[in-house]
Short mmCIF file of C-alpha atoms and ligand atoms in Angstrom, two decimals:
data_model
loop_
_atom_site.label_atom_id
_atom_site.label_comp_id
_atom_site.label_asym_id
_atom_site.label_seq_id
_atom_site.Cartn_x
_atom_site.Cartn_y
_atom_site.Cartn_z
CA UNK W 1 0.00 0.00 0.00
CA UNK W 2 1.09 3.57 -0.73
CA UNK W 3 0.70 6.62 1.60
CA UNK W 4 -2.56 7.82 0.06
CA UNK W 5 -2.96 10.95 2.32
CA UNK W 6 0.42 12.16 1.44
CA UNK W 7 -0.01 11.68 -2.17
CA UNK W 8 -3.35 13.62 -2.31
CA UNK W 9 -0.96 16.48 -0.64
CA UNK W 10 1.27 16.43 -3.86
CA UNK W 11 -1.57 15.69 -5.92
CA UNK W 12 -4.85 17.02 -5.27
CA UNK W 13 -7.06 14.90 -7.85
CA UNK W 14 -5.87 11.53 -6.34
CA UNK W 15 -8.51 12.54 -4.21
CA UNK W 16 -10.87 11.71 -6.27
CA UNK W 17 -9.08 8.90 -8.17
CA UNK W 18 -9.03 7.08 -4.93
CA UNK W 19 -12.72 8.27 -4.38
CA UNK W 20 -13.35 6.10 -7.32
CA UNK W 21 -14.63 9.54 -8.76
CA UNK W 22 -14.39 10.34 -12.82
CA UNK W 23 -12.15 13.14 -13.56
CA UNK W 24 -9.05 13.85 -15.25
CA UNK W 25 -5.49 14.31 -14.47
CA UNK W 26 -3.42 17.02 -16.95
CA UNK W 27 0.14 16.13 -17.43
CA UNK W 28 2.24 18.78 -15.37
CA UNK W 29 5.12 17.27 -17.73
CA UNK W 30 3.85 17.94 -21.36
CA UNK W 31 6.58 19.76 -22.99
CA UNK W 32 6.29 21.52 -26.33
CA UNK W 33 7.82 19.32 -29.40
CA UNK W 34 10.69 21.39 -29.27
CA UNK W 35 11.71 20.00 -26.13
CA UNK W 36 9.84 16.76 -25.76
CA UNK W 37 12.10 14.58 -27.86
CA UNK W 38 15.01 15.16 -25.46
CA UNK W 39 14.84 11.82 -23.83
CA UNK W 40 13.04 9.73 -25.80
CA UNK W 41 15.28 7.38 -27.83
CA UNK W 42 13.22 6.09 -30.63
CA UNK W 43 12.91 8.20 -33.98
CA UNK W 44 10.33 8.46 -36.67
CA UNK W 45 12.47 6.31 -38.44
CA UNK W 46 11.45 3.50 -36.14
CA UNK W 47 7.84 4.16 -37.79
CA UNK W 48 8.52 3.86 -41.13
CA UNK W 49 10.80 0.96 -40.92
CA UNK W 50 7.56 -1.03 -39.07
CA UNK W 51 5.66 0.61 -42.26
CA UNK W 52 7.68 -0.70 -45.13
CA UNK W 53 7.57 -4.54 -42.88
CA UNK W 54 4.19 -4.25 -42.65
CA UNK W 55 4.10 -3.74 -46.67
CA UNK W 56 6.47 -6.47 -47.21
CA UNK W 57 3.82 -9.02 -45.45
CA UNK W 58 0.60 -7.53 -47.14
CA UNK W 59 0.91 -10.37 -49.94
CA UNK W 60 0.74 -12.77 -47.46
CA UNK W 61 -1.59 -11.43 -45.40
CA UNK W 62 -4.24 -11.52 -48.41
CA UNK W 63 -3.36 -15.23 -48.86
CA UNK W 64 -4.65 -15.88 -45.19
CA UNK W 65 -7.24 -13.55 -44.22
CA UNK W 66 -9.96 -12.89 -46.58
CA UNK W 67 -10.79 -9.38 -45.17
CA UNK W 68 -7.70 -7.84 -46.36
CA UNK W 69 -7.92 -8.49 -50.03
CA UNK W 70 -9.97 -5.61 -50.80
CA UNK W 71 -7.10 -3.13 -49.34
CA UNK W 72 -4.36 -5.69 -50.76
CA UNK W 73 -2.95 -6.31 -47.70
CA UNK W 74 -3.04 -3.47 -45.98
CA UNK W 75 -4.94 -3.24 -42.55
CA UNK W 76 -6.35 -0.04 -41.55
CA UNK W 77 -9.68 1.46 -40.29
CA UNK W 78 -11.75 4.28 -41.68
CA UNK W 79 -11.87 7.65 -39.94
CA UNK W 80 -15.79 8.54 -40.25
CA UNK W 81 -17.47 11.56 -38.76
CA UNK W 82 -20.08 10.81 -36.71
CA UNK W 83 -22.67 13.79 -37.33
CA UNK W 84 -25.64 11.98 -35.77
CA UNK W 85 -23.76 11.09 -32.94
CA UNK W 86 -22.76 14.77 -32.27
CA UNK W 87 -26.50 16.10 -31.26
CA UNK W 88 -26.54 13.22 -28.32
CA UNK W 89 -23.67 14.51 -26.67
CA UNK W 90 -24.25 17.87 -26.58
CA UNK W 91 -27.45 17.31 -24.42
CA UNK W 92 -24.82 16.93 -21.53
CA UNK W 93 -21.68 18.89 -23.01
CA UNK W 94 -20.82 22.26 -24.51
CA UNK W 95 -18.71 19.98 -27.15
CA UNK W 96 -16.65 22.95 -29.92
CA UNK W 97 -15.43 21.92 -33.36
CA UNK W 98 -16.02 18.14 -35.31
CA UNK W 99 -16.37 14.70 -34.20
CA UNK W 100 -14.97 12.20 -35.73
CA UNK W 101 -14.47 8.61 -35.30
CA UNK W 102 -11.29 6.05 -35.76
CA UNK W 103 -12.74 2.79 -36.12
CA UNK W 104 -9.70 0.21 -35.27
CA UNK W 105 -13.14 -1.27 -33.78
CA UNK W 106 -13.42 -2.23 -37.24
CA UNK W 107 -9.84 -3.56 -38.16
CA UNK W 108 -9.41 -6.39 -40.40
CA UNK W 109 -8.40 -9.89 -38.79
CA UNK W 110 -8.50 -9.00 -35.08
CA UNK W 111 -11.63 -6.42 -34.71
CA UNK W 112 -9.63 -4.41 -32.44
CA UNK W 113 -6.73 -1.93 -32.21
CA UNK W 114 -4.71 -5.19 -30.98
CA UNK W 115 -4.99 -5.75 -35.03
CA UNK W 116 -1.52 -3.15 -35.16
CA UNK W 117 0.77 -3.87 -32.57
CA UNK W 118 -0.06 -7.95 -32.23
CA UNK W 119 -0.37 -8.59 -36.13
CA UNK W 120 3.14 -6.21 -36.36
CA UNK W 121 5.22 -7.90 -33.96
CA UNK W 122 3.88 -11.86 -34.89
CA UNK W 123 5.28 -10.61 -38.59
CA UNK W 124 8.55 -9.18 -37.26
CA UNK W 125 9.20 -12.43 -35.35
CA UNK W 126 8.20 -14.45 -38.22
CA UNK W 127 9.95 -12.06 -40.44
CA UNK W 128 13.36 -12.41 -38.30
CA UNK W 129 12.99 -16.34 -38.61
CA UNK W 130 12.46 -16.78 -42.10
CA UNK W 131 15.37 -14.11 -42.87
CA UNK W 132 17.83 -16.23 -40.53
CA UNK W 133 16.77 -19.37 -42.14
CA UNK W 134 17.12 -18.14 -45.42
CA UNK W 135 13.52 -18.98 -46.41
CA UNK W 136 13.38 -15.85 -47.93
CA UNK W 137 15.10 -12.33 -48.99
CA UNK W 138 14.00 -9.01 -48.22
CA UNK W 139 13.14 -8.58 -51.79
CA UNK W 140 10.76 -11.74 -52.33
CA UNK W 141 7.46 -12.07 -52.61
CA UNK W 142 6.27 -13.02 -49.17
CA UNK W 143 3.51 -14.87 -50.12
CA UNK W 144 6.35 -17.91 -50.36
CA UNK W 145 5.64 -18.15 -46.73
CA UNK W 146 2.25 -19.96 -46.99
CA UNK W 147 3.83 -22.63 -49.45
CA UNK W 148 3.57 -26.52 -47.09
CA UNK W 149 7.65 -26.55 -46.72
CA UNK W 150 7.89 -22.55 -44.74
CA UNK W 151 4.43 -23.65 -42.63
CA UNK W 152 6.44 -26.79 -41.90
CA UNK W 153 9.35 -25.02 -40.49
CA UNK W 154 7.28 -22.41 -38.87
CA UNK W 155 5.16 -25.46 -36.83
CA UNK W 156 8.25 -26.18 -34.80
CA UNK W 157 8.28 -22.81 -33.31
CA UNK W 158 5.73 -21.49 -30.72
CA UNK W 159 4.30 -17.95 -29.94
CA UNK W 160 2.71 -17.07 -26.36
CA UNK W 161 1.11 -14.00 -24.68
CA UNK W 162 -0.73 -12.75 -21.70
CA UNK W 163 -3.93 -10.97 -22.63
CA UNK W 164 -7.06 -9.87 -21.18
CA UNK W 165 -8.83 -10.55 -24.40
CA UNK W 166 -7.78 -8.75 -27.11
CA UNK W 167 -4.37 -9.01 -27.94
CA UNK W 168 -4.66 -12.67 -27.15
CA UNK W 169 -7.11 -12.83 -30.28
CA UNK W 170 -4.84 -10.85 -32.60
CA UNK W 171 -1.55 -12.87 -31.30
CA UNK W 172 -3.58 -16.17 -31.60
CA UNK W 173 -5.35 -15.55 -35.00
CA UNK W 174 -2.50 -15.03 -37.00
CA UNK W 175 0.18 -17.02 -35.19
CA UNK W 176 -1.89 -20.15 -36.18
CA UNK W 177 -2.30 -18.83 -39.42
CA UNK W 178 0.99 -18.58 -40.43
CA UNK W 179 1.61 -22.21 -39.14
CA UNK W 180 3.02 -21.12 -35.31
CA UNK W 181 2.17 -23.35 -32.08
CA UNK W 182 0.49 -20.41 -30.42
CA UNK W 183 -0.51 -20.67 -26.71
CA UNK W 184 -2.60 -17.34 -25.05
CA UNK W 185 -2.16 -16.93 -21.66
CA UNK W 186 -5.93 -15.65 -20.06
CA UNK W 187 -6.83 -13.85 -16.65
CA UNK W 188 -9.55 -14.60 -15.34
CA UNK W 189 -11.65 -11.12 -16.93
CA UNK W 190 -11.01 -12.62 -20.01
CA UNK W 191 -14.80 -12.86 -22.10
CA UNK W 192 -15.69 -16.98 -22.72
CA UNK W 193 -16.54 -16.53 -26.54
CA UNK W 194 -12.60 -14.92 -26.90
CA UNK W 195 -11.82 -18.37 -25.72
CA UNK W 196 -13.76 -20.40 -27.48
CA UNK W 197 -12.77 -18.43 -30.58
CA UNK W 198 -9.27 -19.00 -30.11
CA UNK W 199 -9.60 -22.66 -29.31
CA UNK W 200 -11.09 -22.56 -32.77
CA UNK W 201 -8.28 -21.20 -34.57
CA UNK W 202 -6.15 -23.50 -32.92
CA UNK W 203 -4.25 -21.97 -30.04
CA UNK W 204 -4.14 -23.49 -27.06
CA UNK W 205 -5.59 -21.28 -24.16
CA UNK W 206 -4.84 -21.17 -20.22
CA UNK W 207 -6.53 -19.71 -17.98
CA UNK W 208 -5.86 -18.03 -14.79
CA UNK W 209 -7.57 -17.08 -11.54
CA UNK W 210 -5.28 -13.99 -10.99
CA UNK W 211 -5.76 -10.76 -13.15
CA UNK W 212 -4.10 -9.76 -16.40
CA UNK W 213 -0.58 -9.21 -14.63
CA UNK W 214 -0.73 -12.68 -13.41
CA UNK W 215 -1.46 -13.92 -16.80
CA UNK W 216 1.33 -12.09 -18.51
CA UNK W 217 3.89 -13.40 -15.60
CA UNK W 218 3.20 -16.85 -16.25
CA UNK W 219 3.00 -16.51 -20.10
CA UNK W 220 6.39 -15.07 -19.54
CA UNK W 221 7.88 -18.08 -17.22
CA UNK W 222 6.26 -20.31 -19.35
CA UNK W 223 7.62 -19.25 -22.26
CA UNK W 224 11.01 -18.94 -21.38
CA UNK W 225 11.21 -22.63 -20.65
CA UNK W 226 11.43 -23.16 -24.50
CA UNK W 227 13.84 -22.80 -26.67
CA UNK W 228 11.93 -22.59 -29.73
CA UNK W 229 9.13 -20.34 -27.86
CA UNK W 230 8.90 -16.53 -28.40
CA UNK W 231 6.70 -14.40 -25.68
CA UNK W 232 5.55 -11.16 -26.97
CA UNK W 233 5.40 -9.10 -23.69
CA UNK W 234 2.47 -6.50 -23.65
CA UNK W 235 4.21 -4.66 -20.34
CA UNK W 236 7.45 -4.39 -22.29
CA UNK W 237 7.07 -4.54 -25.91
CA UNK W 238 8.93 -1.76 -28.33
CA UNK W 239 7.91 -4.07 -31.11
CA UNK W 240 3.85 -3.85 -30.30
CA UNK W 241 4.81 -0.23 -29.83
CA UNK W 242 5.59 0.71 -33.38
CA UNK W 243 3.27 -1.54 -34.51
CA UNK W 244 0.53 0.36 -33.18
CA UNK W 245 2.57 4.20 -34.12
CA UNK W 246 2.51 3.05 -37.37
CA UNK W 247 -1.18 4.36 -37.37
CA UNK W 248 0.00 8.15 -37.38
CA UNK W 249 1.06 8.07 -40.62
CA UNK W 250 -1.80 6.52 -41.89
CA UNK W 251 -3.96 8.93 -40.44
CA UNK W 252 -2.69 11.60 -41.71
CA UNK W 253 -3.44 10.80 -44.72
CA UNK W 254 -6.68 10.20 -43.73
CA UNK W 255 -7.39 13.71 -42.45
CA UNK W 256 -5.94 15.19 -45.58
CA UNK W 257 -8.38 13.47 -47.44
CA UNK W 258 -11.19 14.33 -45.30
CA UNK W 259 -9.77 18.35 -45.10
CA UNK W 260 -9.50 18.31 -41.85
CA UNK W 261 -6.90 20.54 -40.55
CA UNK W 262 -4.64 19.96 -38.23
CA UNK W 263 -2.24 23.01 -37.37
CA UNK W 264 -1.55 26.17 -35.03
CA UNK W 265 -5.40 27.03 -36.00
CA UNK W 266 -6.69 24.25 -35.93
CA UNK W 267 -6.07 22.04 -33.27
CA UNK W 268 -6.95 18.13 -33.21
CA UNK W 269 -7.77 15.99 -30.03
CA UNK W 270 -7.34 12.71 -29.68
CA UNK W 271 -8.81 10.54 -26.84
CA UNK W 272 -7.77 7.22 -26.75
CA UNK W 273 -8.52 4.20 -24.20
CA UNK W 274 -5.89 2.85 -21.97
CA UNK W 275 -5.08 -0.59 -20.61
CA UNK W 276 -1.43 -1.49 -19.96
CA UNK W 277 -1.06 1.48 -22.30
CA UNK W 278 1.03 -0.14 -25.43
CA UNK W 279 -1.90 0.42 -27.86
CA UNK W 280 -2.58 4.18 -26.64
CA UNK W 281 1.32 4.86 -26.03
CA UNK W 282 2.55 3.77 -29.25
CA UNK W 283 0.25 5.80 -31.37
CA UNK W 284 0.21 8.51 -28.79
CA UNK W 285 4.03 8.72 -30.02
CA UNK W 286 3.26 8.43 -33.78
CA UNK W 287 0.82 11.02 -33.31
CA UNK W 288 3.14 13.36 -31.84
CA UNK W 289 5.95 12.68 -34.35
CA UNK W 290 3.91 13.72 -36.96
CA UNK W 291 1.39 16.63 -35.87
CA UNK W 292 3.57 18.26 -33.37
CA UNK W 293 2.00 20.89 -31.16
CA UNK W 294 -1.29 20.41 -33.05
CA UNK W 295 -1.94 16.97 -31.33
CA UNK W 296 -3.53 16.82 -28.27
CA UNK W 297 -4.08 13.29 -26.50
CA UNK W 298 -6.11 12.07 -24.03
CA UNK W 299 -5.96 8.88 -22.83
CA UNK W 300 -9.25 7.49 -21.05
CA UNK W 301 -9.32 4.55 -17.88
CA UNK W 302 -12.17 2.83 -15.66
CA UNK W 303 -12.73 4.67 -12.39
CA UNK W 304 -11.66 1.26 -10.77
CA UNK W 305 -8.01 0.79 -12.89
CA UNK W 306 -6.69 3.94 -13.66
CA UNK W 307 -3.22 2.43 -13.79
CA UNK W 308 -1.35 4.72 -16.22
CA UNK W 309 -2.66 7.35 -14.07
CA UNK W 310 -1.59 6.03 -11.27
CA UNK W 311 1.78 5.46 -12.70
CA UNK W 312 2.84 8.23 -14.47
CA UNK W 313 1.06 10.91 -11.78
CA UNK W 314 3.24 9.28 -9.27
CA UNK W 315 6.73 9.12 -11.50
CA UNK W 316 6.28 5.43 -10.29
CA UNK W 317 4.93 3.83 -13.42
CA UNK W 318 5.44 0.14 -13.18
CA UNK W 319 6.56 0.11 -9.29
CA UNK W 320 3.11 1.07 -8.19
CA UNK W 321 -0.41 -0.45 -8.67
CA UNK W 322 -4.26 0.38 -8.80
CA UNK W 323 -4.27 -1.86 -5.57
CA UNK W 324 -1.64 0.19 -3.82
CA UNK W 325 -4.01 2.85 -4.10
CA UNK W 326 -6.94 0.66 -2.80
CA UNK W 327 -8.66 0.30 -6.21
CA UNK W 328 -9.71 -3.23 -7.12
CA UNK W 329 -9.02 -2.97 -11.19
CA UNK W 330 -12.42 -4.82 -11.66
CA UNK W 331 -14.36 -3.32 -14.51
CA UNK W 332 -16.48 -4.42 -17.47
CA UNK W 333 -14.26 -2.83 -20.05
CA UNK W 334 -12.27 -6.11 -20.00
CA UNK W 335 -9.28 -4.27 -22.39
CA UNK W 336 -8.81 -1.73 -19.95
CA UNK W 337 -8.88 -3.79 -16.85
CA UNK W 338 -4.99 -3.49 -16.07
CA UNK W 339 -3.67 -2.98 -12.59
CA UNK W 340 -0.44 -2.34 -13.61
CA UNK W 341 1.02 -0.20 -16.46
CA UNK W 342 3.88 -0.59 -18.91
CA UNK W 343 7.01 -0.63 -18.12
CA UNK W 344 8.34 1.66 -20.64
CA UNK W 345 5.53 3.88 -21.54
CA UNK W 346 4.75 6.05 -18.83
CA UNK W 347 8.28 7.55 -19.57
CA UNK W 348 7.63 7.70 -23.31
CA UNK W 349 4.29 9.86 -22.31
CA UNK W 350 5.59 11.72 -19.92
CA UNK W 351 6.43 14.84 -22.33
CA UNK W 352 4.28 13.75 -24.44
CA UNK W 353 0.73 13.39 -23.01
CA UNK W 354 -1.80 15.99 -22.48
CA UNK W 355 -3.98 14.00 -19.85
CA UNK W 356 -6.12 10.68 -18.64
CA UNK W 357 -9.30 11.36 -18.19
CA UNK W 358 -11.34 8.26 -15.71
CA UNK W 359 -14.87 6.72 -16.55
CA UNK W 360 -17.13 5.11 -14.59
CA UNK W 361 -18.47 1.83 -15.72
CA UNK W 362 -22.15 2.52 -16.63
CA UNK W 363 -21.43 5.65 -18.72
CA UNK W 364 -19.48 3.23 -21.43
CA UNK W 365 -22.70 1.40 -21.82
CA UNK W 366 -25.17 4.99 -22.09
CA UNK W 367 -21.89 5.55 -24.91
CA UNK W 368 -22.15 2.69 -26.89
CA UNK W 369 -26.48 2.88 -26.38
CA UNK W 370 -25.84 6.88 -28.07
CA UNK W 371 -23.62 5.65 -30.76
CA UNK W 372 -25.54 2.26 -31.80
CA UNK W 373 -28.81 4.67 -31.66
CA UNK W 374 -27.49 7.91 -33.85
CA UNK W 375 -24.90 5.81 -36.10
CA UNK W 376 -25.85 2.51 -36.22
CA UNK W 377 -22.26 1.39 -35.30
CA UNK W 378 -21.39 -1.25 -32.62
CA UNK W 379 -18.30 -1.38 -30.94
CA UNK W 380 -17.32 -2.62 -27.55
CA UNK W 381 -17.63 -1.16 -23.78
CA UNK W 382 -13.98 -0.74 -23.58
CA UNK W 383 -14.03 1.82 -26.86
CA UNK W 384 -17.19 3.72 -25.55
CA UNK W 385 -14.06 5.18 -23.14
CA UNK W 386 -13.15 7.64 -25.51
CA UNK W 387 -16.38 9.64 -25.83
CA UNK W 388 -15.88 10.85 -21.99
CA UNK W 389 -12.76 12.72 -23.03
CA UNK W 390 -14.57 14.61 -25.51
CA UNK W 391 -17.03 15.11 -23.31
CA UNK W 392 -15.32 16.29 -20.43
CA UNK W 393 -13.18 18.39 -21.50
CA UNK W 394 -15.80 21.35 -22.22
CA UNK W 395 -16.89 20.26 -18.69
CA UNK W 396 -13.92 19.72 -15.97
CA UNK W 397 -12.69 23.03 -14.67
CA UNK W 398 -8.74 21.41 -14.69
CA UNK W 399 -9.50 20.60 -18.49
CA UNK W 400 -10.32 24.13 -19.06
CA UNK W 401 -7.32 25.26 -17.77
CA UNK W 402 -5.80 23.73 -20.18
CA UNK W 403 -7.51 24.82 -23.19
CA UNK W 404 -6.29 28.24 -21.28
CA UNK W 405 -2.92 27.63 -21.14
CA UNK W 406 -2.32 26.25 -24.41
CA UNK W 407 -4.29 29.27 -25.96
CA UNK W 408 -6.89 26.73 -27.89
CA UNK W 409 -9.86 28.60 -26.19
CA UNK W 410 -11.06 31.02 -29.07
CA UNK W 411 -9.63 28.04 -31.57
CA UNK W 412 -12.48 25.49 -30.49
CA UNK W 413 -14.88 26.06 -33.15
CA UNK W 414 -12.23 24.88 -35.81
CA UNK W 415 -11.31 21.79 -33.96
CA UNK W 416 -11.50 18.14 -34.54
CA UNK W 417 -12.40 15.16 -31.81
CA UNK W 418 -11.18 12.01 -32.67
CA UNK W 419 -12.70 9.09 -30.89
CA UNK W 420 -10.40 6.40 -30.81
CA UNK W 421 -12.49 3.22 -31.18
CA UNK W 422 -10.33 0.91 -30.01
CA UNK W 423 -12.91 -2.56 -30.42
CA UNK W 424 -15.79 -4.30 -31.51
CA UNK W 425 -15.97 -6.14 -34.66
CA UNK W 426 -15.79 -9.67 -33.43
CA UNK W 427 -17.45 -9.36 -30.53
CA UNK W 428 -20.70 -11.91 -31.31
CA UNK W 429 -24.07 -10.48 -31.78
CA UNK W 430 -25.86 -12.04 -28.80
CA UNK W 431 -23.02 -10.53 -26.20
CA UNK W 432 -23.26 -7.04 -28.16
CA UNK W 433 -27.19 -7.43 -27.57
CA UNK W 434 -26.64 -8.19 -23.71
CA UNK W 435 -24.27 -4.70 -23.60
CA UNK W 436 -26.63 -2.64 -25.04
CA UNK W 437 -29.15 -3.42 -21.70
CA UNK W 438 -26.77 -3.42 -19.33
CA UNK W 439 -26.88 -0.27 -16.62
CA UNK W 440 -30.09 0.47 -18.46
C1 PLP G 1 -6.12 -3.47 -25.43
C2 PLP G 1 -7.24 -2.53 -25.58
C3 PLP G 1 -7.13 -1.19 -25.19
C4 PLP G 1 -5.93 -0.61 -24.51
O1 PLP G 1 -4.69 -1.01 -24.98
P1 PLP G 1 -3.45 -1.18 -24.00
O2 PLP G 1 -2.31 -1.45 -24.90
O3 PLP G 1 -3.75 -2.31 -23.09
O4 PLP G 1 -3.34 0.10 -23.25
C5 PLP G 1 -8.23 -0.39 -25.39
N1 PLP G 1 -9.37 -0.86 -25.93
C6 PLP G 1 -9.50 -2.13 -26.33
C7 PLP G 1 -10.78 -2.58 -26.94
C8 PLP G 1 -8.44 -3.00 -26.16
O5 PLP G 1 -8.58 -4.27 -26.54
#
């Protein structure tokens, strides 16, 4: 346990983070891109380099997985604004500028924003293999990999991971695609029909009593017992990280073909759900590489495990947890149920970042009601987390402040909100029915 009265002294809103209260934290560290860079060791160079890989697989990837033929390869989400949504939540919020929604929720293969970083880094290991083995050259086609002799070779090597869910089905899907042993190690949050679907892939799934940290520590001892066995470590993972960066430059382009603006004018916000914080860090970081001072990002957490809050409010990332605070990191937004963040992230983010908002439980539900009503889209409790950071940031005094201090307050009515739906697509029909009553 931590000292909690002595830490609401240094920071008044743990207050209400230990409260179990939604609010928001603002990064006192957020340094202009000038100076933000300073410490952080990877380049935009990292991005592009886990661009072109991604390019090299997309022939493959079209031989395996039937939704990626249409964009050759290629797996990215639309950016769609989301005009009816708009009217719904104004009726609670003095929301400025445009909405718009990213919908990873609807990324091919995994359905999730796990579709990036766990698709990126099963292709980099398999990728590293083949190259060492001299199955293939940086130059061939790398559709050679599904031929019966490279699925052979690649059956004698196995993939594992801890996940809550997600990143277990993104691992797990393609790993046994490409011809990988793939074992997914579960906590105990973890939804049934993610299991069943990944027993019917063919990856072997354990499950765990403990939460996801558990999970991930014994995918990781497990792992390391073999060999042949490679464990791709969501707490750790600069591989998942670029995977998921890689997103900033395709969103650019997006927004350029949308005319949406994003510079000293025209500011863009970005609010973005956070778990261990991999998925939200890594394109947090792409997003800053490429729109500068113009970004502004948000991530969003449950009321009951704000653990990137937690973590980088302190300075104590990793060494602290939800529980040290006396929050029991139980919530129904199963991808964001993490008790303990990334090692490596919170320091990424700390110059980066412009906040964490926290959301209770029942308002991701009256979310995904608002956005299944006015656009007809479905996408899963954990994703409904972004909306509150558009939300409240017309609304929290502390968020205000902000807008103040960056001088975005007469720029609001040229702005753009971006949603960041991070999940939905394969979640089946009869659970996304029994979401849309619950908290009713
Ligand atoms: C994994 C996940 C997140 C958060 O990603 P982290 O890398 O754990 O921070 C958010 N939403 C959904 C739907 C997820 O599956």
């Amino acid at each position: 346990m931590q000292n909690i009265q002595k830490w609401i002294e240094k920071i008044p809103v743990m207050e209400d983070i230990v409260d179990l209260k939604p609010t928001v934290w603002i990064n006192p560290n957020k340094k202009t891109d000038k100076e933000a860079w300073e410490n952080i060791d990877f380049t935009e160079n990292d991005i592009y380099e886990a661009d072109q890989r991604l390019r090299r697989f997309a022939p493959l990837l079209t031989e395996y997985f039937e939704d990626t033929e249409e964009s050759n390869g290629i797996i990215e989400s639309p950016l769609r604004k989301i005009e009816k949504m708009e009217p719904l939540l104004k009726e609670t919020s003095d929301i400025k500028g445009n909405l718009f929604l990213k919908m990873d929720s609807h990324l091919a293969i995994a359905g999730s924003i796990k579709a990036r970083g766990g698709i990126y880094e099963v292709l980099y290991h398999a990728e590293k293999l083949a190259l060492e083995n001299s199955l293939i050259t940086l130059k061939d086609d790398y559709s050679e990999l599904a031929n019966e002799k490279n699925r052979e070779f690649f059956s004698k090597y196995t993939i594992q991971v801890g996940s809550t869910g997600n990143l277990g089905l993104s691992i797990g899907i393609t790993s046994a695609a490409l011809g990988f042993n793939v074992v997914v190690h579960m906590s105990s949050d973890a939804k049934q029909w993610k299991k069943d679907l990944l027993r019917s892939k063919g990856a072997t799934v354990v499950e765990y009593d403990g939460d996801f940290t558990k999970a991930v520590e014994q995918g990781r001892i497990q792992s390391a017992k073999d060999p042949n066995s490679y464990f791709v470590d969501d707490e750790n993972s600069v591989t998942l990280f670029m995977g998921y960066a890689v997103a900033a430059l395709r969103i650019k382009k997006q927004m350029e073909d949308l005319n949406i603006k994003a510079d000293k004018d025209h500011p863009v916000f970005f609010y973005i759900p956070c778990g261990v914080g991999g998925s939200p860090g890594g394109v947090t970081f792409g997003l800053k590489k490429v729109f500068g001072d113009n970004a502004h990002v948000f991530f969003v957490e449950p009321t009951h495990a704000p653990s990137m809050l937690i973590g980088m409010a302190t300075g104590l990332n990793d060494k602290v947890s939800v529980q040290d605070f006396g929050i029991d990191g139980k919530t129904e937004a199963d991808g964001l149920a993490v008790g303990t963040p990334s090692r490596f992230v919170g320091t990424i983010m700390d110059t980066l970042l412009s906040g964490i908002f926290t959301i209770e439980d029942k308002e991701l539900f009256n979310y995904m009601r608002k956005l299944n009503k006015s656009e007809g889209i479905q996408i899963e409790p954990s994703a409904c987390a972004a909306f509150e950071g558009v939300v409240k940031l017309f609304e929290y005094e502390s968020a205000k402040n902000y807008l103040d201090k960056y001088d975005l307050m007469d720029k609001l009515d040229n702005s753009t909100h971006i949603a960041w739906a991070t999940g939905g697509n394969l979640v089946p029909k009869e659970v996304m029915n029994t979401y849309l009553e619950t908290y009713l």
